[in-house]
């Protein structure tokens, strides 16, 4: 067997495993000598072609994947991630049931908790299950007989796939899509209606404009990403849904405002009585602010955790400072870290960040 030192850093499962085990022992208080665990892992890889993380390694790796997420501004709380170890689960029915339990646990009565549920990994000759949905909760996008689109355009492709698979659905503006699961890549997906008690939604109103409630807007409380692969020490977990909580601009400046999403700015501007005849009136900007005010107000009134972009920007700089004191870099994608509303007014705008390292692991990777 090759010496462990000769494997570290190589682009191989053994090398990645050794690097991870050493990091695990290095960063954990009282981690001790990694050599015995390294020998154990290398022997398991030689015997089976893969290896199994301990529960502690899995939790540590999942939290580091969040810490390494260059596009996430909310990494200050990476240590608080609740890790649900469901690696024994790969059957679609069981996986769907655990996803719904994930949503209930994360929702926590409105006090949103960061949660990840890790399902069966890819193994030699036996790939793990996949969740088709981008998020565990997402709204459908229906094309009517007249060719109009009702709902969220971002959900149109999955809506079509769900209908092909037998889902009936309706043509509602905010209709929760079914959960779509593939036991193996290339297999036909299984679909499951998301139980009502697993989805908390917030109806949107405005603190000053009573008419805002007449728009009939709402959004779900838990943004659980479900179409990324969690990679830890060379082991890939293709089904590992995870969530933090929303920053208000994700809803108010993207999901509800973007022209290729719900496109609400023209209607909000009309209700506000703004002059939309010229871009120079900045009607879009004024409508955007009021839409974001409504989102933050409504979540607060409903007792649901949400962050504003100014506070979250300050928290991110605290995270960077903590990591610097520990001698660790904080890679960040500026275009994702800077908020889409009043970016120049936030402290994250006026600085450079450590470059993004595509090889940094553990990580959440696109499939």
mmCIF file of C-alpha atoms in Angstrom:
data_model
loop_
_atom_site.group_PDB
_atom_site.id
_atom_site.type_symbol
_atom_site.label_atom_id
_atom_site.label_comp_id
_atom_site.label_asym_id
_atom_site.label_seq_id
_atom_site.Cartn_x
_atom_site.Cartn_y
_atom_site.Cartn_z
ATOM 1 C CA UNK A 1 0.000 0.000 0.000
ATOM 2 C CA UNK A 2 1.365 3.487 -0.843
ATOM 3 C CA UNK A 3 2.513 5.595 2.046
ATOM 4 C CA UNK A 4 -0.268 7.992 3.203
ATOM 5 C CA UNK A 5 1.991 11.015 2.704
ATOM 6 C CA UNK A 6 2.417 10.183 -0.970
ATOM 7 C CA UNK A 7 -1.362 10.222 -1.513
ATOM 8 C CA UNK A 8 -2.214 13.588 0.001
ATOM 9 C CA UNK A 9 -3.227 16.160 -2.549
ATOM 10 C CA UNK A 10 -3.476 13.694 -5.455
ATOM 11 C CA UNK A 11 -6.575 13.808 -7.628
ATOM 12 C CA UNK A 12 -7.784 10.431 -6.402
ATOM 13 C CA UNK A 13 -10.290 9.140 -3.892
ATOM 14 C CA UNK A 14 -7.460 8.011 -1.627
ATOM 15 C CA UNK A 15 -5.718 11.379 -1.794
ATOM 16 C CA UNK A 16 -8.920 13.324 -1.147
ATOM 17 C CA UNK A 17 -9.830 11.010 1.705
ATOM 18 C CA UNK A 18 -6.446 11.466 3.360
ATOM 19 C CA UNK A 19 -6.637 15.252 3.011
ATOM 20 C CA UNK A 20 -10.091 15.308 4.573
ATOM 21 C CA UNK A 21 -9.260 13.002 7.472
ATOM 22 C CA UNK A 22 -6.233 15.122 8.322
ATOM 23 C CA UNK A 23 -8.291 18.311 8.192
ATOM 24 C CA UNK A 24 -10.927 16.683 10.400
ATOM 25 C CA UNK A 25 -8.331 15.834 13.053
ATOM 26 C CA UNK A 26 -6.527 19.159 12.667
ATOM 27 C CA UNK A 27 -9.550 21.397 13.166
ATOM 28 C CA UNK A 28 -11.390 19.466 15.857
ATOM 29 C CA UNK A 29 -10.299 20.169 19.435
ATOM 30 C CA UNK A 30 -8.542 17.092 20.755
ATOM 31 C CA UNK A 31 -8.623 15.495 17.313
ATOM 32 C CA UNK A 32 -5.459 13.584 17.982
ATOM 33 C CA UNK A 33 -3.255 11.693 15.565
ATOM 34 C CA UNK A 34 -5.024 11.056 12.233
ATOM 35 C CA UNK A 35 -2.693 8.210 11.249
ATOM 36 C CA UNK A 36 -4.832 5.301 12.568
ATOM 37 C CA UNK A 37 -7.950 6.604 10.807
ATOM 38 C CA UNK A 38 -5.964 7.267 7.613
ATOM 39 C CA UNK A 39 -4.751 3.649 7.584
ATOM 40 C CA UNK A 40 -8.287 2.422 8.173
ATOM 41 C CA UNK A 41 -9.726 4.531 5.332
ATOM 42 C CA UNK A 42 -7.006 3.528 2.866
ATOM 43 C CA UNK A 43 -7.522 -0.145 3.670
ATOM 44 C CA UNK A 44 -11.271 0.219 3.146
ATOM 45 C CA UNK A 45 -10.752 1.948 -0.214
ATOM 46 C CA UNK A 46 -8.336 -0.760 -1.336
ATOM 47 C CA UNK A 47 -10.810 -3.460 -0.316
ATOM 48 C CA UNK A 48 -14.104 -1.955 -1.568
ATOM 49 C CA UNK A 49 -13.269 0.941 -3.885
ATOM 50 C CA UNK A 50 -14.834 3.412 -1.471
ATOM 51 C CA UNK A 51 -15.103 4.173 2.255
ATOM 52 C CA UNK A 52 -17.707 5.282 4.760
ATOM 53 C CA UNK A 53 -17.543 8.450 6.823
ATOM 54 C CA UNK A 54 -18.180 8.280 10.524
ATOM 55 C CA UNK A 55 -21.165 10.289 11.737
ATOM 56 C CA UNK A 56 -18.786 12.897 13.137
ATOM 57 C CA UNK A 57 -16.860 13.144 9.853
ATOM 58 C CA UNK A 58 -20.100 13.541 7.922
ATOM 59 C CA UNK A 59 -21.324 16.371 10.159
ATOM 60 C CA UNK A 60 -17.942 18.107 10.045
ATOM 61 C CA UNK A 61 -17.732 17.776 6.264
ATOM 62 C CA UNK A 62 -21.251 19.097 5.661
ATOM 63 C CA UNK A 63 -20.550 22.154 7.803
ATOM 64 C CA UNK A 64 -17.270 22.788 5.992
ATOM 65 C CA UNK A 65 -19.079 22.599 2.657
ATOM 66 C CA UNK A 66 -21.243 25.482 3.862
ATOM 67 C CA UNK A 67 -18.180 27.355 5.124
ATOM 68 C CA UNK A 68 -16.560 26.930 1.707
ATOM 69 C CA UNK A 69 -19.622 28.118 -0.269
ATOM 70 C CA UNK A 70 -18.284 31.150 -2.093
ATOM 71 C CA UNK A 71 -21.717 32.365 -3.160
ATOM 72 C CA UNK A 72 -23.290 32.346 0.310
ATOM 73 C CA UNK A 73 -23.349 35.516 2.402
ATOM 74 C CA UNK A 74 -24.792 33.723 5.454
ATOM 75 C CA UNK A 75 -21.778 31.625 6.434
ATOM 76 C CA UNK A 76 -21.327 33.133 9.887
ATOM 77 C CA UNK A 77 -23.522 30.351 11.271
ATOM 78 C CA UNK A 78 -21.898 27.396 9.526
ATOM 79 C CA UNK A 79 -21.199 25.660 12.836
ATOM 80 C CA UNK A 80 -24.913 25.610 13.689
ATOM 81 C CA UNK A 81 -25.921 23.452 10.718
ATOM 82 C CA UNK A 82 -28.120 20.541 11.867
ATOM 83 C CA UNK A 83 -26.943 17.410 10.056
ATOM 84 C CA UNK A 84 -29.501 14.638 9.560
ATOM 85 C CA UNK A 85 -27.658 11.428 8.687
ATOM 86 C CA UNK A 86 -29.947 9.404 6.423
ATOM 87 C CA UNK A 87 -27.286 7.572 4.426
ATOM 88 C CA UNK A 88 -29.218 4.303 4.732
ATOM 89 C CA UNK A 89 -32.060 5.796 2.688
ATOM 90 C CA UNK A 90 -32.167 5.425 -1.095
ATOM 91 C CA UNK A 91 -35.721 4.204 -1.807
ATOM 92 C CA UNK A 92 -37.815 7.048 -3.305
ATOM 93 C CA UNK A 93 -40.753 6.689 -0.877
ATOM 94 C CA UNK A 94 -38.470 6.818 2.149
ATOM 95 C CA UNK A 95 -36.388 9.630 0.703
ATOM 96 C CA UNK A 96 -39.480 11.752 0.055
ATOM 97 C CA UNK A 97 -40.752 11.166 3.578
ATOM 98 C CA UNK A 98 -37.391 12.261 5.004
ATOM 99 C CA UNK A 99 -37.406 15.392 2.809
ATOM 100 C CA UNK A 100 -40.760 16.348 4.279
ATOM 101 C CA UNK A 101 -39.392 15.760 7.785
ATOM 102 C CA UNK A 102 -36.457 17.976 6.823
ATOM 103 C CA UNK A 103 -38.871 20.785 5.968
ATOM 104 C CA UNK A 104 -40.745 20.384 9.245
ATOM 105 C CA UNK A 105 -37.522 20.383 11.265
ATOM 106 C CA UNK A 106 -36.127 23.385 9.397
ATOM 107 C CA UNK A 107 -39.363 25.362 9.649
ATOM 108 C CA UNK A 108 -39.385 24.966 13.429
ATOM 109 C CA UNK A 109 -42.586 26.966 13.876
ATOM 110 C CA UNK A 110 -41.092 29.901 11.963
ATOM 111 C CA UNK A 111 -37.755 30.045 13.780
ATOM 112 C CA UNK A 112 -35.893 28.682 10.773
ATOM 113 C CA UNK A 113 -33.003 26.323 11.479
ATOM 114 C CA UNK A 114 -30.153 25.557 9.052
ATOM 115 C CA UNK A 115 -30.542 21.852 8.235
ATOM 116 C CA UNK A 116 -29.021 19.337 5.840
ATOM 117 C CA UNK A 117 -30.266 15.804 5.226
ATOM 118 C CA UNK A 118 -27.664 13.504 3.692
ATOM 119 C CA UNK A 119 -28.907 10.474 1.768
ATOM 120 C CA UNK A 120 -27.066 7.487 0.293
ATOM 121 C CA UNK A 121 -23.807 8.299 -1.511
ATOM 122 C CA UNK A 122 -22.619 7.229 -4.922
ATOM 123 C CA UNK A 123 -20.804 3.885 -4.630
ATOM 124 C CA UNK A 124 -18.831 1.919 -7.211
ATOM 125 C CA UNK A 125 -21.397 0.533 -9.633
ATOM 126 C CA UNK A 126 -24.283 1.829 -7.514
ATOM 127 C CA UNK A 127 -25.071 5.527 -7.836
ATOM 128 C CA UNK A 128 -27.128 7.161 -5.122
ATOM 129 C CA UNK A 129 -30.598 8.681 -5.510
ATOM 130 C CA UNK A 130 -31.190 12.135 -6.990
ATOM 131 C CA UNK A 131 -33.726 14.839 -6.195
ATOM 132 C CA UNK A 132 -34.836 16.491 -9.432
ATOM 133 C CA UNK A 133 -36.236 19.688 -7.877
ATOM 134 C CA UNK A 134 -33.984 22.723 -7.519
ATOM 135 C CA UNK A 135 -35.522 23.296 -4.073
ATOM 136 C CA UNK A 136 -37.722 21.091 -1.909
ATOM 137 C CA UNK A 137 -40.394 23.775 -2.184
ATOM 138 C CA UNK A 138 -40.862 25.658 -5.429
ATOM 139 C CA UNK A 139 -43.868 27.008 -7.288
ATOM 140 C CA UNK A 140 -45.181 25.586 -10.551
ATOM 141 C CA UNK A 141 -45.207 27.415 -13.859
ATOM 142 C CA UNK A 142 -48.231 26.449 -15.967
ATOM 143 C CA UNK A 143 -48.690 27.198 -19.652
ATOM 144 C CA UNK A 144 -52.363 27.784 -20.422
ATOM 145 C CA UNK A 145 -54.150 26.741 -23.618
ATOM 146 C CA UNK A 146 -53.805 30.348 -24.762
ATOM 147 C CA UNK A 147 -50.043 30.152 -24.374
ATOM 148 C CA UNK A 148 -49.819 32.372 -21.288
ATOM 149 C CA UNK A 149 -47.710 31.312 -18.316
ATOM 150 C CA UNK A 150 -49.314 31.227 -14.879
ATOM 151 C CA UNK A 151 -47.071 30.989 -11.837
ATOM 152 C CA UNK A 152 -43.282 30.907 -11.689
ATOM 153 C CA UNK A 153 -41.489 30.647 -15.051
ATOM 154 C CA UNK A 154 -38.531 29.077 -13.226
ATOM 155 C CA UNK A 155 -40.775 26.128 -12.408
ATOM 156 C CA UNK A 156 -42.076 25.571 -15.941
ATOM 157 C CA UNK A 157 -39.640 22.813 -16.923
ATOM 158 C CA UNK A 158 -40.221 20.790 -13.761
ATOM 159 C CA UNK A 159 -43.973 21.366 -14.062
ATOM 160 C CA UNK A 160 -43.904 19.842 -17.538
ATOM 161 C CA UNK A 161 -41.883 16.862 -16.284
ATOM 162 C CA UNK A 162 -44.289 16.361 -13.370
ATOM 163 C CA UNK A 163 -47.263 16.382 -15.738
ATOM 164 C CA UNK A 164 -45.549 13.851 -17.996
ATOM 165 C CA UNK A 165 -45.073 11.673 -14.910
ATOM 166 C CA UNK A 166 -48.768 11.804 -14.005
ATOM 167 C CA UNK A 167 -49.124 14.842 -11.770
ATOM 168 C CA UNK A 168 -52.328 16.735 -12.494
ATOM 169 C CA UNK A 169 -51.839 19.983 -10.627
ATOM 170 C CA UNK A 170 -53.889 23.031 -11.416
ATOM 171 C CA UNK A 171 -53.146 26.413 -12.840
ATOM 172 C CA UNK A 172 -52.651 28.371 -9.639
ATOM 173 C CA UNK A 173 -50.247 31.254 -9.336
ATOM 174 C CA UNK A 174 -48.515 29.889 -6.235
ATOM 175 C CA UNK A 175 -48.913 26.131 -6.464
ATOM 176 C CA UNK A 176 -46.290 24.002 -4.729
ATOM 177 C CA UNK A 177 -44.669 21.555 -7.115
ATOM 178 C CA UNK A 178 -44.469 17.874 -6.226
ATOM 179 C CA UNK A 179 -41.161 16.465 -5.058
ATOM 180 C CA UNK A 180 -39.498 14.534 -7.889
ATOM 181 C CA UNK A 181 -37.039 11.735 -7.027
ATOM 182 C CA UNK A 182 -34.928 9.418 -9.168
ATOM 183 C CA UNK A 183 -33.609 6.298 -7.494
ATOM 184 C CA UNK A 184 -30.905 6.016 -10.142
ATOM 185 C CA UNK A 185 -29.731 8.433 -12.868
ATOM 186 C CA UNK A 186 -31.746 8.027 -16.055
ATOM 187 C CA UNK A 187 -34.686 6.299 -14.364
ATOM 188 C CA UNK A 188 -38.180 7.745 -14.577
ATOM 189 C CA UNK A 189 -38.848 10.055 -11.631
ATOM 190 C CA UNK A 190 -41.245 9.293 -8.807
ATOM 191 C CA UNK A 191 -43.363 12.251 -7.697
ATOM 192 C CA UNK A 192 -44.868 13.100 -4.314
ATOM 193 C CA UNK A 193 -47.235 15.854 -3.256
ATOM 194 C CA UNK A 194 -45.611 17.954 -0.540
ATOM 195 C CA UNK A 195 -47.821 17.746 2.593
ATOM 196 C CA UNK A 196 -49.417 21.015 3.659
ATOM 197 C CA UNK A 197 -47.980 20.729 7.158
ATOM 198 C CA UNK A 198 -44.441 20.633 5.679
ATOM 199 C CA UNK A 199 -44.755 23.980 3.879
ATOM 200 C CA UNK A 200 -45.014 27.276 5.741
ATOM 201 C CA UNK A 201 -45.993 30.144 3.457
ATOM 202 C CA UNK A 202 -46.124 33.856 4.274
ATOM 203 C CA UNK A 203 -48.808 36.052 2.727
ATOM 204 C CA UNK A 204 -47.355 39.427 1.843
ATOM 205 C CA UNK A 205 -48.674 42.786 2.998
ATOM 206 C CA UNK A 206 -47.184 46.260 3.399
ATOM 207 C CA UNK A 207 -46.927 48.283 6.634
ATOM 208 C CA UNK A 208 -48.231 51.458 4.947
ATOM 209 C CA UNK A 209 -50.129 50.427 1.809
ATOM 210 C CA UNK A 210 -53.245 48.350 2.493
ATOM 211 C CA UNK A 211 -53.699 47.657 -1.228
ATOM 212 C CA UNK A 212 -50.527 45.556 -1.282
ATOM 213 C CA UNK A 213 -52.366 42.562 0.199
ATOM 214 C CA UNK A 214 -54.732 42.673 -2.789
ATOM 215 C CA UNK A 215 -51.835 41.584 -5.021
ATOM 216 C CA UNK A 216 -52.205 38.095 -3.560
ATOM 217 C CA UNK A 217 -48.467 37.532 -3.219
ATOM 218 C CA UNK A 218 -46.903 35.001 -0.888
ATOM 219 C CA UNK A 219 -43.683 33.039 -0.499
ATOM 220 C CA UNK A 220 -42.485 29.932 1.298
ATOM 221 C CA UNK A 221 -40.375 30.141 4.427
ATOM 222 C CA UNK A 222 -37.612 27.557 3.873
ATOM 223 C CA UNK A 223 -35.212 27.826 0.885
ATOM 224 C CA UNK A 224 -33.957 24.214 0.799
ATOM 225 C CA UNK A 225 -31.576 23.639 -2.130
ATOM 226 C CA UNK A 226 -31.928 20.054 -3.336
ATOM 227 C CA UNK A 227 -30.185 19.640 -6.697
ATOM 228 C CA UNK A 228 -26.544 19.912 -5.654
ATOM 229 C CA UNK A 229 -24.048 17.201 -4.774
ATOM 230 C CA UNK A 230 -22.289 17.285 -1.421
ATOM 231 C CA UNK A 231 -18.707 16.103 -1.799
ATOM 232 C CA UNK A 232 -16.662 15.223 1.292
ATOM 233 C CA UNK A 233 -13.240 13.608 1.085
ATOM 234 C CA UNK A 234 -13.924 12.303 -2.424
ATOM 235 C CA UNK A 235 -17.285 10.756 -1.486
ATOM 236 C CA UNK A 236 -20.253 12.214 -3.370
ATOM 237 C CA UNK A 237 -23.718 12.508 -1.885
ATOM 238 C CA UNK A 238 -25.979 13.451 -4.818
ATOM 239 C CA UNK A 239 -29.060 13.898 -2.629
ATOM 240 C CA UNK A 240 -28.276 16.226 0.277
ATOM 241 C CA UNK A 241 -30.906 18.998 0.554
ATOM 242 C CA UNK A 242 -29.807 21.895 2.741
ATOM 243 C CA UNK A 243 -31.194 25.239 3.859
ATOM 244 C CA UNK A 244 -30.449 28.380 5.764
ATOM 245 C CA UNK A 245 -32.993 31.158 5.987
ATOM 246 C CA UNK A 246 -33.944 33.800 3.459
ATOM 247 C CA UNK A 247 -32.366 37.173 2.977
ATOM 248 C CA UNK A 248 -35.247 39.428 2.011
ATOM 249 C CA UNK A 249 -33.767 40.503 -1.314
ATOM 250 C CA UNK A 250 -33.797 36.906 -2.571
ATOM 251 C CA UNK A 251 -37.586 37.134 -2.577
ATOM 252 C CA UNK A 252 -38.227 40.844 -3.051
ATOM 253 C CA UNK A 253 -35.504 41.674 -5.578
ATOM 254 C CA UNK A 254 -35.248 38.379 -7.471
ATOM 255 C CA UNK A 255 -38.098 35.887 -7.149
ATOM 256 C CA UNK A 256 -40.933 38.405 -7.235
ATOM 257 C CA UNK A 257 -39.216 41.221 -9.140
ATOM 258 C CA UNK A 258 -37.237 39.675 -12.002
ATOM 259 C CA UNK A 259 -38.844 40.026 -15.416
ATOM 260 C CA UNK A 260 -38.312 36.299 -16.020
ATOM 261 C CA UNK A 261 -39.888 35.365 -12.687
ATOM 262 C CA UNK A 262 -43.049 36.919 -11.158
ATOM 263 C CA UNK A 263 -42.345 40.367 -12.667
ATOM 264 C CA UNK A 264 -44.241 42.389 -10.037
ATOM 265 C CA UNK A 265 -42.528 45.774 -10.361
ATOM 266 C CA UNK A 266 -44.850 47.229 -13.027
ATOM 267 C CA UNK A 267 -47.953 46.421 -10.968
ATOM 268 C CA UNK A 268 -46.438 47.705 -7.718
ATOM 269 C CA UNK A 269 -45.414 50.912 -9.510
ATOM 270 C CA UNK A 270 -48.927 51.323 -10.913
ATOM 271 C CA UNK A 271 -50.465 50.901 -7.459
ATOM 272 C CA UNK A 272 -48.002 53.425 -6.044
ATOM 273 C CA UNK A 273 -49.003 55.911 -8.737
ATOM 274 C CA UNK A 274 -45.464 56.221 -10.083
ATOM 275 C CA UNK A 275 -44.600 57.749 -13.435
ATOM 276 C CA UNK A 276 -43.423 54.823 -15.563
ATOM 277 C CA UNK A 277 -43.070 56.801 -18.786
ATOM 278 C CA UNK A 278 -39.295 57.113 -18.425
ATOM 279 C CA UNK A 279 -36.497 55.228 -16.739
ATOM 280 C CA UNK A 280 -35.285 58.577 -15.387
ATOM 281 C CA UNK A 281 -38.145 58.617 -12.863
ATOM 282 C CA UNK A 282 -36.471 55.590 -11.216
ATOM 283 C CA UNK A 283 -39.881 53.984 -10.868
ATOM 284 C CA UNK A 284 -38.350 50.516 -10.854
ATOM 285 C CA UNK A 285 -36.044 51.415 -7.977
ATOM 286 C CA UNK A 286 -38.856 52.943 -5.921
ATOM 287 C CA UNK A 287 -41.179 50.002 -6.543
ATOM 288 C CA UNK A 288 -38.364 47.564 -5.716
ATOM 289 C CA UNK A 289 -37.754 49.142 -2.321
ATOM 290 C CA UNK A 290 -41.444 48.957 -1.406
ATOM 291 C CA UNK A 291 -41.640 45.339 -2.524
ATOM 292 C CA UNK A 292 -38.691 44.493 -0.278
ATOM 293 C CA UNK A 293 -40.210 46.433 2.606
ATOM 294 C CA UNK A 294 -43.333 44.284 2.221
ATOM 295 C CA UNK A 295 -41.337 41.042 2.286
ATOM 296 C CA UNK A 296 -39.423 41.923 5.460
ATOM 297 C CA UNK A 297 -42.547 43.293 7.152
ATOM 298 C CA UNK A 298 -44.645 40.237 6.317
ATOM 299 C CA UNK A 299 -42.114 37.662 7.494
ATOM 300 C CA UNK A 300 -41.599 39.595 10.718
ATOM 301 C CA UNK A 301 -45.354 39.838 11.324
ATOM 302 C CA UNK A 302 -45.691 36.094 10.703
ATOM 303 C CA UNK A 303 -42.857 35.296 13.123
ATOM 304 C CA UNK A 304 -40.704 33.742 10.392
ATOM 305 C CA UNK A 305 -36.927 34.187 10.351
ATOM 306 C CA UNK A 306 -35.594 36.427 7.592
ATOM 307 C CA UNK A 307 -32.562 38.714 7.295
ATOM 308 C CA UNK A 308 -32.235 42.126 5.700
ATOM 309 C CA UNK A 309 -29.300 42.734 3.374
ATOM 310 C CA UNK A 310 -27.634 45.392 5.530
ATOM 311 C CA UNK A 311 -27.526 43.199 8.644
ATOM 312 C CA UNK A 312 -26.454 40.116 6.708
ATOM 313 C CA UNK A 313 -23.630 42.076 5.063
ATOM 314 C CA UNK A 314 -22.293 43.092 8.464
ATOM 315 C CA UNK A 315 -22.538 39.493 9.659
ATOM 316 C CA UNK A 316 -20.541 38.304 6.676
ATOM 317 C CA UNK A 317 -17.689 40.659 7.516
ATOM 318 C CA UNK A 318 -17.752 39.267 11.068
ATOM 319 C CA UNK A 319 -17.413 35.807 9.552
ATOM 320 C CA UNK A 320 -14.418 36.922 7.483
ATOM 321 C CA UNK A 321 -12.777 38.434 10.569
ATOM 322 C CA UNK A 322 -13.255 35.219 12.523
ATOM 323 C CA UNK A 323 -11.768 33.140 9.732
ATOM 324 C CA UNK A 324 -8.804 35.507 9.389
ATOM 325 C CA UNK A 325 -8.040 35.146 13.100
ATOM 326 C CA UNK A 326 -7.928 31.380 12.567
ATOM 327 C CA UNK A 327 -5.623 31.758 9.567
ATOM 328 C CA UNK A 328 -8.199 30.583 7.049
ATOM 329 C CA UNK A 329 -9.162 32.261 3.752
ATOM 330 C CA UNK A 330 -12.782 33.123 2.947
ATOM 331 C CA UNK A 331 -13.358 32.663 -0.776
ATOM 332 C CA UNK A 332 -16.267 34.756 -2.019
ATOM 333 C CA UNK A 333 -17.920 35.468 -5.348
ATOM 334 C CA UNK A 334 -18.421 39.247 -5.257
ATOM 335 C CA UNK A 335 -21.311 39.132 -7.736
ATOM 336 C CA UNK A 336 -23.269 36.871 -5.377
ATOM 337 C CA UNK A 337 -22.188 38.351 -2.049
ATOM 338 C CA UNK A 338 -23.177 41.941 -2.877
ATOM 339 C CA UNK A 339 -26.961 42.307 -2.424
ATOM 340 C CA UNK A 340 -29.140 43.159 -5.441
ATOM 341 C CA UNK A 341 -30.652 46.145 -3.599
ATOM 342 C CA UNK A 342 -28.523 49.128 -2.488
ATOM 343 C CA UNK A 343 -25.346 47.113 -2.895
ATOM 344 C CA UNK A 344 -23.150 50.209 -2.677
ATOM 345 C CA UNK A 345 -24.627 51.022 0.738
ATOM 346 C CA UNK A 346 -23.512 47.735 2.273
ATOM 347 C CA UNK A 347 -20.029 47.091 3.671
ATOM 348 C CA UNK A 348 -19.517 44.007 1.486
ATOM 349 C CA UNK A 349 -19.442 46.189 -1.643
ATOM 350 C CA UNK A 350 -16.255 48.162 -0.969
ATOM 351 C CA UNK A 351 -13.679 45.398 -0.718
ATOM 352 C CA UNK A 352 -11.976 42.490 -2.425
ATOM 353 C CA UNK A 353 -12.274 38.858 -1.382
ATOM 354 C CA UNK A 354 -10.125 35.759 -1.423
ATOM 355 C CA UNK A 355 -10.340 34.184 -4.884
ATOM 356 C CA UNK A 356 -12.744 31.330 -5.469
ATOM 357 C CA UNK A 357 -10.939 27.983 -5.564
ATOM 358 C CA UNK A 358 -12.936 25.499 -7.671
ATOM 359 C CA UNK A 359 -10.987 22.637 -6.087
ATOM 360 C CA UNK A 360 -11.770 23.622 -2.482
ATOM 361 C CA UNK A 361 -13.376 20.736 -0.618
ATOM 362 C CA UNK A 362 -15.669 19.794 1.046
ATOM 363 C CA UNK A 363 -18.141 21.536 -1.245
ATOM 364 C CA UNK A 364 -21.627 21.704 -2.685
ATOM 365 C CA UNK A 365 -21.270 21.043 -6.414
ATOM 366 C CA UNK A 366 -23.672 21.424 -9.315
ATOM 367 C CA UNK A 367 -24.810 18.134 -10.776
#
